[in-house]
PDB file of C-alpha atoms in Angstrom:
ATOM      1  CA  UNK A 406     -10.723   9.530  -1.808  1.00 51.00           C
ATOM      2  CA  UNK A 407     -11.617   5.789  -1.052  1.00 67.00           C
ATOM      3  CA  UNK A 408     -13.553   4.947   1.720  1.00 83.00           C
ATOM      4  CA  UNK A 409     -11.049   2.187   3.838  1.00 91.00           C
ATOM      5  CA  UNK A 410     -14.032   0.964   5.974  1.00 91.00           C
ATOM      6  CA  UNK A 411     -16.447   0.255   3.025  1.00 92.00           C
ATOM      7  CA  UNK A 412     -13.458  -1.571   1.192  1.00 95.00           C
ATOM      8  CA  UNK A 413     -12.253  -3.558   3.689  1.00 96.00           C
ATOM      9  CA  UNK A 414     -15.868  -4.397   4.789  1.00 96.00           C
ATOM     10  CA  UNK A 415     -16.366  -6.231   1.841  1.00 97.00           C
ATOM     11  CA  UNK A 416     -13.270  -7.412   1.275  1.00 98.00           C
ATOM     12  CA  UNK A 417     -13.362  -9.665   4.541  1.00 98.00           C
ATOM     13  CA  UNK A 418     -16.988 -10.874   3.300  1.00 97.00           C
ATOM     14  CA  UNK A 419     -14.833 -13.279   1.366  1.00 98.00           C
ATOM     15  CA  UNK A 420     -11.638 -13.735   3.088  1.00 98.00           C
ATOM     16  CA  UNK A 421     -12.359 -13.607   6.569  1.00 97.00           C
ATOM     17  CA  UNK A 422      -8.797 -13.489   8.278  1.00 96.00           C
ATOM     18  CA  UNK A 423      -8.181  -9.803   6.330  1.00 97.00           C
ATOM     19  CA  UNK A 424      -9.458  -8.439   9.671  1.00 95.00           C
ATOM     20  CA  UNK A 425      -7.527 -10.155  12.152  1.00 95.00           C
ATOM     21  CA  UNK A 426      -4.004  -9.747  12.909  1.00 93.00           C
ATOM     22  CA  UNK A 427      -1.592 -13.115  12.624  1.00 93.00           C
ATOM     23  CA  UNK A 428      -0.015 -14.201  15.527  1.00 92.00           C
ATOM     24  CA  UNK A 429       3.649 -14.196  14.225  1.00 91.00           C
ATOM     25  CA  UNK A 430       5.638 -14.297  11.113  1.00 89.00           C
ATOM     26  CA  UNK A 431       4.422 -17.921  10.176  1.00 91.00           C
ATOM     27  CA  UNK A 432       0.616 -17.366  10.940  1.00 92.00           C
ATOM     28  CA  UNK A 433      -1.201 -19.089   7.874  1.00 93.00           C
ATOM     29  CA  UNK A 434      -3.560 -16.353   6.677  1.00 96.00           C
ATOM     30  CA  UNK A 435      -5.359 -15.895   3.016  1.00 97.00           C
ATOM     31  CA  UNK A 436      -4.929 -12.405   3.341  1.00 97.00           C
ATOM     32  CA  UNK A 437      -1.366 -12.700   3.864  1.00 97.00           C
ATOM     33  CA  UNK A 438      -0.900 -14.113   0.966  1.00 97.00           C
ATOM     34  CA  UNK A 439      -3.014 -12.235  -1.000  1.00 98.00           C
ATOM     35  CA  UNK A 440      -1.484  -8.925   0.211  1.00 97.00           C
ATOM     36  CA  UNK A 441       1.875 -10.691  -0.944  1.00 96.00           C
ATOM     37  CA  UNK A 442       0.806 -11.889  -4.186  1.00 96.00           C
ATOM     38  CA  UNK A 443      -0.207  -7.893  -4.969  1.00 97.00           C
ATOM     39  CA  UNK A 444       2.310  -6.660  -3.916  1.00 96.00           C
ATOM     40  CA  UNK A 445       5.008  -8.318  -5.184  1.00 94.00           C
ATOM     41  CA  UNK A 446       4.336  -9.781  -7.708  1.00 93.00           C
ATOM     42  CA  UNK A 447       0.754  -8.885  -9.497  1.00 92.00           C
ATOM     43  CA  UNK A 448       1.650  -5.064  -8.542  1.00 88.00           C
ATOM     44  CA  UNK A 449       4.650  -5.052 -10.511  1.00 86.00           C
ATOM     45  CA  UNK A 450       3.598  -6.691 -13.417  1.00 83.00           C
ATOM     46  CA  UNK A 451       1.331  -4.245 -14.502  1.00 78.00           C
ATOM     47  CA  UNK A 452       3.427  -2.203 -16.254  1.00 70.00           C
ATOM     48  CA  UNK A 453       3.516  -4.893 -18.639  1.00 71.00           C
ATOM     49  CA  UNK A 454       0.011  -6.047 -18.854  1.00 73.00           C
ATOM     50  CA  UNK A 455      -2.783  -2.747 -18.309  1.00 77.00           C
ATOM     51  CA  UNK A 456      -6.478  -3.165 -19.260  1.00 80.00           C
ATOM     52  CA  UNK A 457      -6.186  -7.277 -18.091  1.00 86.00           C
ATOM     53  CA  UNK A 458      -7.609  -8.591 -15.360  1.00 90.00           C
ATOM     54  CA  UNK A 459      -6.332 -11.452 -12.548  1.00 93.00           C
ATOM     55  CA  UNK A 460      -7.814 -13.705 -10.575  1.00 95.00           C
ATOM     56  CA  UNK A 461      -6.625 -14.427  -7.014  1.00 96.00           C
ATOM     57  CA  UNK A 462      -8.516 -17.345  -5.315  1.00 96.00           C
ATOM     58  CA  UNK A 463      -9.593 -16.810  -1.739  1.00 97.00           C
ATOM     59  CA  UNK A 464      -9.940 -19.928  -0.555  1.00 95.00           C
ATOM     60  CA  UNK A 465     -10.743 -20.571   3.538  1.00 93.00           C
ATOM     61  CA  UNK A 466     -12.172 -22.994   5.628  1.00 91.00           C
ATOM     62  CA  UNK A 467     -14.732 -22.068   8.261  1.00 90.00           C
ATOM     63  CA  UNK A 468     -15.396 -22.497  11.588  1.00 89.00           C
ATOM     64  CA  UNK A 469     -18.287 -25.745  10.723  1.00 93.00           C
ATOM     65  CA  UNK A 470     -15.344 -27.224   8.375  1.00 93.00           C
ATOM     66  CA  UNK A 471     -16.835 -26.003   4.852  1.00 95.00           C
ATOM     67  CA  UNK A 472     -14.399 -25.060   1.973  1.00 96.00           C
ATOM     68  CA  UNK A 473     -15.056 -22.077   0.758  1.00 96.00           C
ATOM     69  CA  UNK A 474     -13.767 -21.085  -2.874  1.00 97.00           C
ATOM     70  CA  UNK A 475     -14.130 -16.963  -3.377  1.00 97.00           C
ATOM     71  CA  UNK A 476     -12.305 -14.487  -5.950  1.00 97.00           C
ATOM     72  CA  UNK A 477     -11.022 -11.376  -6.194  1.00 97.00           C
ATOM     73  CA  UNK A 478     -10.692 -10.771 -10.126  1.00 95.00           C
ATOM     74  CA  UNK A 479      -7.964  -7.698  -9.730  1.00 95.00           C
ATOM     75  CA  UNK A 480      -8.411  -4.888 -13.092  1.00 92.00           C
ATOM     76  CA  UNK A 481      -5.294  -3.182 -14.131  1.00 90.00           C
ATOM     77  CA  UNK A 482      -6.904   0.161 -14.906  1.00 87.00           C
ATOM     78  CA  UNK A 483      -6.660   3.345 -12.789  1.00 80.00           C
ATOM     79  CA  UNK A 484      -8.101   6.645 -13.312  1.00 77.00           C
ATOM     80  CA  UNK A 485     -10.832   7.385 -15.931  1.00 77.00           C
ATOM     81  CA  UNK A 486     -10.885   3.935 -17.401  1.00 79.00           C
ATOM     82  CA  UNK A 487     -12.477   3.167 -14.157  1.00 84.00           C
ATOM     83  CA  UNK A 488     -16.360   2.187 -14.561  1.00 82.00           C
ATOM     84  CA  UNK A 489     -18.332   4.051 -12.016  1.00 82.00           C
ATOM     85  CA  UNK A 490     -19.339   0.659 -10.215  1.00 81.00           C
ATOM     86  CA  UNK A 491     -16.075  -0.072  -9.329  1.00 83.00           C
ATOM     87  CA  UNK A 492     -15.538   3.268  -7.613  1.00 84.00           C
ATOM     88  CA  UNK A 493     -17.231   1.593  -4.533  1.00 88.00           C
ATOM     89  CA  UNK A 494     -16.553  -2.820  -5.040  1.00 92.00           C
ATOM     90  CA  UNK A 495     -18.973  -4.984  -3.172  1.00 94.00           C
ATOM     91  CA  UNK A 496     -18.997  -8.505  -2.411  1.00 96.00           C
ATOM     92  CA  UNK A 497     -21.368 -10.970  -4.129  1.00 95.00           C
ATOM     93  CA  UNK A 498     -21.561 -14.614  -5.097  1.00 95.00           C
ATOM     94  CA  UNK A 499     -18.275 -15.543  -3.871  1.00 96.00           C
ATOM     95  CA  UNK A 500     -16.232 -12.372  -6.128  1.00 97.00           C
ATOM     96  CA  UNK A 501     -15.242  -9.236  -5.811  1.00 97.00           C
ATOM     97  CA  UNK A 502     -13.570  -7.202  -8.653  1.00 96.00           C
ATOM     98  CA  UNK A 503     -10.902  -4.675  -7.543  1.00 95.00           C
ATOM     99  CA  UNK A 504      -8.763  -2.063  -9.370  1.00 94.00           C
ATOM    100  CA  UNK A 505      -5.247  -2.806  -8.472  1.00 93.00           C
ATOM    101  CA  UNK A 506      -4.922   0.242  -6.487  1.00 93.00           C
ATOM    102  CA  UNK A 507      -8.339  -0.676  -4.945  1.00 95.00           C
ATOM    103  CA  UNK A 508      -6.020  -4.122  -4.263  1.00 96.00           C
ATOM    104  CA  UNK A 509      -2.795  -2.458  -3.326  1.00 96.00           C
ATOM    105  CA  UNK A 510      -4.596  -0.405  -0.400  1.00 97.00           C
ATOM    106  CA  UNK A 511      -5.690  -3.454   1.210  1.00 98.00           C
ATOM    107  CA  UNK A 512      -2.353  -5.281   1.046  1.00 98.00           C
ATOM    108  CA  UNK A 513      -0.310  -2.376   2.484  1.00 98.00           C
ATOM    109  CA  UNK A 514      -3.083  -2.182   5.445  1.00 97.00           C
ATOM    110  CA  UNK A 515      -2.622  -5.836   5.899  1.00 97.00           C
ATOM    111  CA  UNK A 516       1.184  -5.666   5.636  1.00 97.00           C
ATOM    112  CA  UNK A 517       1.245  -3.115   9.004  1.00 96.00           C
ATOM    113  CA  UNK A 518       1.589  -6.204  11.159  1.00 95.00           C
ATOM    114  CA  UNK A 519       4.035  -8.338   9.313  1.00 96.00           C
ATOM    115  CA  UNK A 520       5.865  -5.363   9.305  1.00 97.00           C
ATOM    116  CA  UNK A 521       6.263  -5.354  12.966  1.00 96.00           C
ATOM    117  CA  UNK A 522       7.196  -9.090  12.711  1.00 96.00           C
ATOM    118  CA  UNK A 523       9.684  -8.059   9.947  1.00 96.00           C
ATOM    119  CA  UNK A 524      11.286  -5.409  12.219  1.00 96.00           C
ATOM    120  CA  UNK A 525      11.832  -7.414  15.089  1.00 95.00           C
ATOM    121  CA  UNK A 526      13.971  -9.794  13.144  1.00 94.00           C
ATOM    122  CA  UNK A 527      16.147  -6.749  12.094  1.00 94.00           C
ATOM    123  CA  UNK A 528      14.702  -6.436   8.321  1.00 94.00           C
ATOM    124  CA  UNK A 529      12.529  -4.050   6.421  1.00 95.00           C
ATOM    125  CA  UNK A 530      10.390  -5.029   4.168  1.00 94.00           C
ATOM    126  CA  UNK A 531      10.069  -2.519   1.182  1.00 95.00           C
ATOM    127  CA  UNK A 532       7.718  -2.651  -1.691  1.00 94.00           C
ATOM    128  CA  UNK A 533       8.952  -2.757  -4.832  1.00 91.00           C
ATOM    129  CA  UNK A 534       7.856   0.630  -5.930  1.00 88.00           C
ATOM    130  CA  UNK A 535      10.369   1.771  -3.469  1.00 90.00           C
ATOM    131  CA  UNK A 536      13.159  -0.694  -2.463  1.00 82.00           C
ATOM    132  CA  UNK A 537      15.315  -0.224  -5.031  1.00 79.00           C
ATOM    133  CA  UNK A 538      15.980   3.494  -4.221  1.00 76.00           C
ATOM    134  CA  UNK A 539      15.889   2.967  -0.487  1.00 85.00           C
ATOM    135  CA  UNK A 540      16.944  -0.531   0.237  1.00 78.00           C
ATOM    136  CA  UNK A 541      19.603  -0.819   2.682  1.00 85.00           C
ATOM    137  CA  UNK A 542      19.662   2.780   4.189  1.00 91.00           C
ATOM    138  CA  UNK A 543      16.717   2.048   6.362  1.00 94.00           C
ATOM    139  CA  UNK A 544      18.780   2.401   9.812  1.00 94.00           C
ATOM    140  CA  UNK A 545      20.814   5.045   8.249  1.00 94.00           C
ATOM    141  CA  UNK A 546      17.574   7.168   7.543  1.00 94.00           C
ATOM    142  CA  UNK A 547      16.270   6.084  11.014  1.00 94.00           C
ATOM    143  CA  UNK A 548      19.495   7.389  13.092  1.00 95.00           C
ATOM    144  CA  UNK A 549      19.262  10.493  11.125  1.00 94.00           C
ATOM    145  CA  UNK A 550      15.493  11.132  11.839  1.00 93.00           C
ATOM    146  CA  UNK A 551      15.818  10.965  15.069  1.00 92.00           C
ATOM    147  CA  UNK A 552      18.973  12.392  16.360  1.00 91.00           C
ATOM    148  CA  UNK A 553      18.674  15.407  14.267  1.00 89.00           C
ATOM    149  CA  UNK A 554      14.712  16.150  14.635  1.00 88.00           C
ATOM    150  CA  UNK A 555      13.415  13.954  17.237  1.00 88.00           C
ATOM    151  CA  UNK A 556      11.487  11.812  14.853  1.00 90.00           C
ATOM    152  CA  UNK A 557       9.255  10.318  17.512  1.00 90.00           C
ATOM    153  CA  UNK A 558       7.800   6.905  15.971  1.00 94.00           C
ATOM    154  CA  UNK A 559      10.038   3.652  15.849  1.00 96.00           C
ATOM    155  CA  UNK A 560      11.741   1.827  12.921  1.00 97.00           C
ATOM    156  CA  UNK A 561       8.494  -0.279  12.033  1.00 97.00           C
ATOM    157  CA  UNK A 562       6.233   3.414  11.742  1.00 97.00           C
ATOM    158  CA  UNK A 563       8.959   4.593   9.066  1.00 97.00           C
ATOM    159  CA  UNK A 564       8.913   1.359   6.727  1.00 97.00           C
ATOM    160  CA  UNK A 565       5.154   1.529   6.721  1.00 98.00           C
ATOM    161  CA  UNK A 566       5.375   5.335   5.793  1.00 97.00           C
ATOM    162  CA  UNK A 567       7.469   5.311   2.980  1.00 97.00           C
ATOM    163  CA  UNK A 568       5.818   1.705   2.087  1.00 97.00           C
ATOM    164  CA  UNK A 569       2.310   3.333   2.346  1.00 97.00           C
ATOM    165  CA  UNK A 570       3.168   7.042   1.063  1.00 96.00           C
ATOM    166  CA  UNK A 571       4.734   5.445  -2.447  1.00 94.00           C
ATOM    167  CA  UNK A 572       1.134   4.266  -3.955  1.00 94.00           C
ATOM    168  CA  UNK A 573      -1.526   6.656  -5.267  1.00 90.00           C
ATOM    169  CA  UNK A 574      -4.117   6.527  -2.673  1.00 92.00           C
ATOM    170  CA  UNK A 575      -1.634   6.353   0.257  1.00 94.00           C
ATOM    171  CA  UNK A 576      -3.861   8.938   1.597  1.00 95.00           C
ATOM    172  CA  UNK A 577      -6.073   6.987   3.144  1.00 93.00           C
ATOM    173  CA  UNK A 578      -3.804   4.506   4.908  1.00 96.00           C
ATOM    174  CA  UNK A 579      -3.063   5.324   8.379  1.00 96.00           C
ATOM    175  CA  UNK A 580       0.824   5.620   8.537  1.00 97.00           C
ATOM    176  CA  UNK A 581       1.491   7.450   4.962  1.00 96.00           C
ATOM    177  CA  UNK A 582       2.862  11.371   5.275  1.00 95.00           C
ATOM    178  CA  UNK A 583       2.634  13.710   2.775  1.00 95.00           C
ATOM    179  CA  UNK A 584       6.201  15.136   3.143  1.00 93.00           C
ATOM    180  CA  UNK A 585       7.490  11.567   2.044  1.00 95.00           C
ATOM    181  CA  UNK A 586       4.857  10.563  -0.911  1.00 94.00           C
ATOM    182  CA  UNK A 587       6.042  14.572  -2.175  1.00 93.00           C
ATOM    183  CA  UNK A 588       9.964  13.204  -1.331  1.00 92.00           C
ATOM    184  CA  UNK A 589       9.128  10.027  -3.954  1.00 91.00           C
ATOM    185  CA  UNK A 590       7.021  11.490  -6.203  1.00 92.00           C
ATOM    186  CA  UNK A 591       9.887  13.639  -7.272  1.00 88.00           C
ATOM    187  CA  UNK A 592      12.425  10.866  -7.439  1.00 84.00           C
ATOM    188  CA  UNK A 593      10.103   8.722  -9.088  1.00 84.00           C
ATOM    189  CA  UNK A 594       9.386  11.622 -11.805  1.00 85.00           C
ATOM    190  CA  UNK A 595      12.803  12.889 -11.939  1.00 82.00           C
ATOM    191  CA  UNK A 596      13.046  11.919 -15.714  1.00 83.00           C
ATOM    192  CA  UNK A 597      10.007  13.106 -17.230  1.00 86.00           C
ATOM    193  CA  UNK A 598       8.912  16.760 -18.770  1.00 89.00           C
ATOM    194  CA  UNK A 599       9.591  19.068 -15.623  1.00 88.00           C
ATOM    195  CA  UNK A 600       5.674  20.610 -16.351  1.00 90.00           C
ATOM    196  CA  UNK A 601       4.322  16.631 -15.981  1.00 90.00           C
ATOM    197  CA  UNK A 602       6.500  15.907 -13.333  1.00 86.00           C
ATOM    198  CA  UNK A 603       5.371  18.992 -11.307  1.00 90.00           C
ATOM    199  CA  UNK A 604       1.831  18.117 -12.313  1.00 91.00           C
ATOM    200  CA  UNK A 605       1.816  14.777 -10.401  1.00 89.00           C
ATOM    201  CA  UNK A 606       3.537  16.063  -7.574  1.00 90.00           C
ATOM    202  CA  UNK A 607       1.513  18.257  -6.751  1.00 92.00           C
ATOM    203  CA  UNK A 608      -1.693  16.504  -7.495  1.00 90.00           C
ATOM    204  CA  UNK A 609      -0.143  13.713  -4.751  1.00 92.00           C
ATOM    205  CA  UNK A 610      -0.005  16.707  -2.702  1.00 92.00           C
ATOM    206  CA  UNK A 611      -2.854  18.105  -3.222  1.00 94.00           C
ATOM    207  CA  UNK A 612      -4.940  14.316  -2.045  1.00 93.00           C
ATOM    208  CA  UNK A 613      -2.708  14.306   0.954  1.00 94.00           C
ATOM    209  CA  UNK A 614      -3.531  17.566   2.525  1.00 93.00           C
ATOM    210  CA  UNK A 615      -7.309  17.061   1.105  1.00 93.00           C
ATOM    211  CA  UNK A 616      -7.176  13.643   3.476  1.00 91.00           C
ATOM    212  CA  UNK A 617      -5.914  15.546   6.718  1.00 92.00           C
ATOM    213  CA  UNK A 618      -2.465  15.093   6.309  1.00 93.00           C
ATOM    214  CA  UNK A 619      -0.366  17.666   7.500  1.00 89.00           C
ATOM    215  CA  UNK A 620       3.247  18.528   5.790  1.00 86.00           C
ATOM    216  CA  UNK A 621       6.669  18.926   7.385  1.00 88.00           C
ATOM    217  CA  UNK A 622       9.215  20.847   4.953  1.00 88.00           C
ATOM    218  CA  UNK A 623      12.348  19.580   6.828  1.00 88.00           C
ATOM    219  CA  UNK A 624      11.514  16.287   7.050  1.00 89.00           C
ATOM    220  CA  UNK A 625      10.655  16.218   3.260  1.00 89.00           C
ATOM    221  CA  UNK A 626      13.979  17.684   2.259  1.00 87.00           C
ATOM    222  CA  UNK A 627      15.414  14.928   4.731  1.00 89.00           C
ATOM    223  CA  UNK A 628      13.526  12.429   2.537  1.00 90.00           C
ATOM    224  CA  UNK A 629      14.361  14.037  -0.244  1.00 86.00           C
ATOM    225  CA  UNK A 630      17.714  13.513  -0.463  1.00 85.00           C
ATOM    226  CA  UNK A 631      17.804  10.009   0.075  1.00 79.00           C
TER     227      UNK A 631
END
């Protein structure tokens, strides 16, 4: 389980606007684009490019005028190809070296607010991990939610769940549920061996409920069969 605070701590060491929340829509942020950049487009790359590593210039100017020119070098390796010191990244000499999920936590944290933006202006952003399965039945799944079991958050709370509860490591993020990373770990797995597919499922289970999160069984098989 990944400590959020000691990420995003040194995270902002190089791109300072990561901590603060744009203004609107068209707010000019580094971290915008950078949570962007992951993902949409890095993010779903890597299926085609493991074990390489991208750069993403953080570039910012600050509050004396000086141009400052940091990186985040982003490693497309998960799991056990890991090396220890990247378990816990810090911040030095202008880099930082992520592992995408490392990267994709901190983009889907910064993405809560442009969310909200999104929302307002009657769309909802998915990620790619998950749009293609859901996009377009956001209301739909909405109305149902919460005329049938008095789901009690608004529109923008349900993009950011399923947005958040799709990537390993969800856990840790704020709005992710483990009722709907269980709902789309099964559709995601639905063609593999059954004894794999169970596997994952209920290891993303198993992180969930280690992280606090509590379960709901209707609202998964609500989830479930969208």
């Amino acid at each position: 389980m990944y400590d959020m605070r000691v990420l995003e701590r040194e995270f902002v060491k190089l791109c300072p606007d990561y901590s603060v929340e744009p203004a609107d829509a068209d707010t000019h942020q580094m971290s915008k684009l950078f949570a962007i950049e992951v993902l949409y487009n890095i993010g779903p790359s890597c299926s085609r490019n493991w074990n390489t590593v991208k750069m993403f210039p953080l570039i910012y100017k600050d509050a004396k005028g000086r141009i400052h020119r940091n990186k985040a070098f982003l490693h497309m390796i998960t799991g056990k190809n890991v090396p220890h010191n990247m378990l816990r990244p810090k911040a030095a000499r202008g880099v930082i070296h992520l592992t995408i999920k490392q990267a994709y936590l901190l983009a889907l944290k910064k993405m809560e607010k442009l969310i909200d933006f999104s929302v307002a202006n009657g769309m909802y952003p998915l990620t790619p991990v998950v749009e293609h399965g859901l996009n377009g039945l956001i209301p739909e799944l909405y109305e149902e939610l919460k005329e049938q079991f008095y789901y009690p958050h608004d529109i923008a709370h349900l993009v950011k769940s399923i947005n958040q509860s799709s990537y390993e490591g969800g856990e840790n993020l704020r709005y992710s549920e483990v009722h709907v990373a269980a709902a789309l770990s099964i559709v995601a797995t639905i063609f593999m061996h059954r004894a794999r597919a169970m596997e994952i499922v209920k290891g993303r289970i198993w992180f969930f409920m280690k992280a606090g999160k509590k379960a709901d069984i209707v609202l998964f098989e609500v989830f479930a069969n969208y």
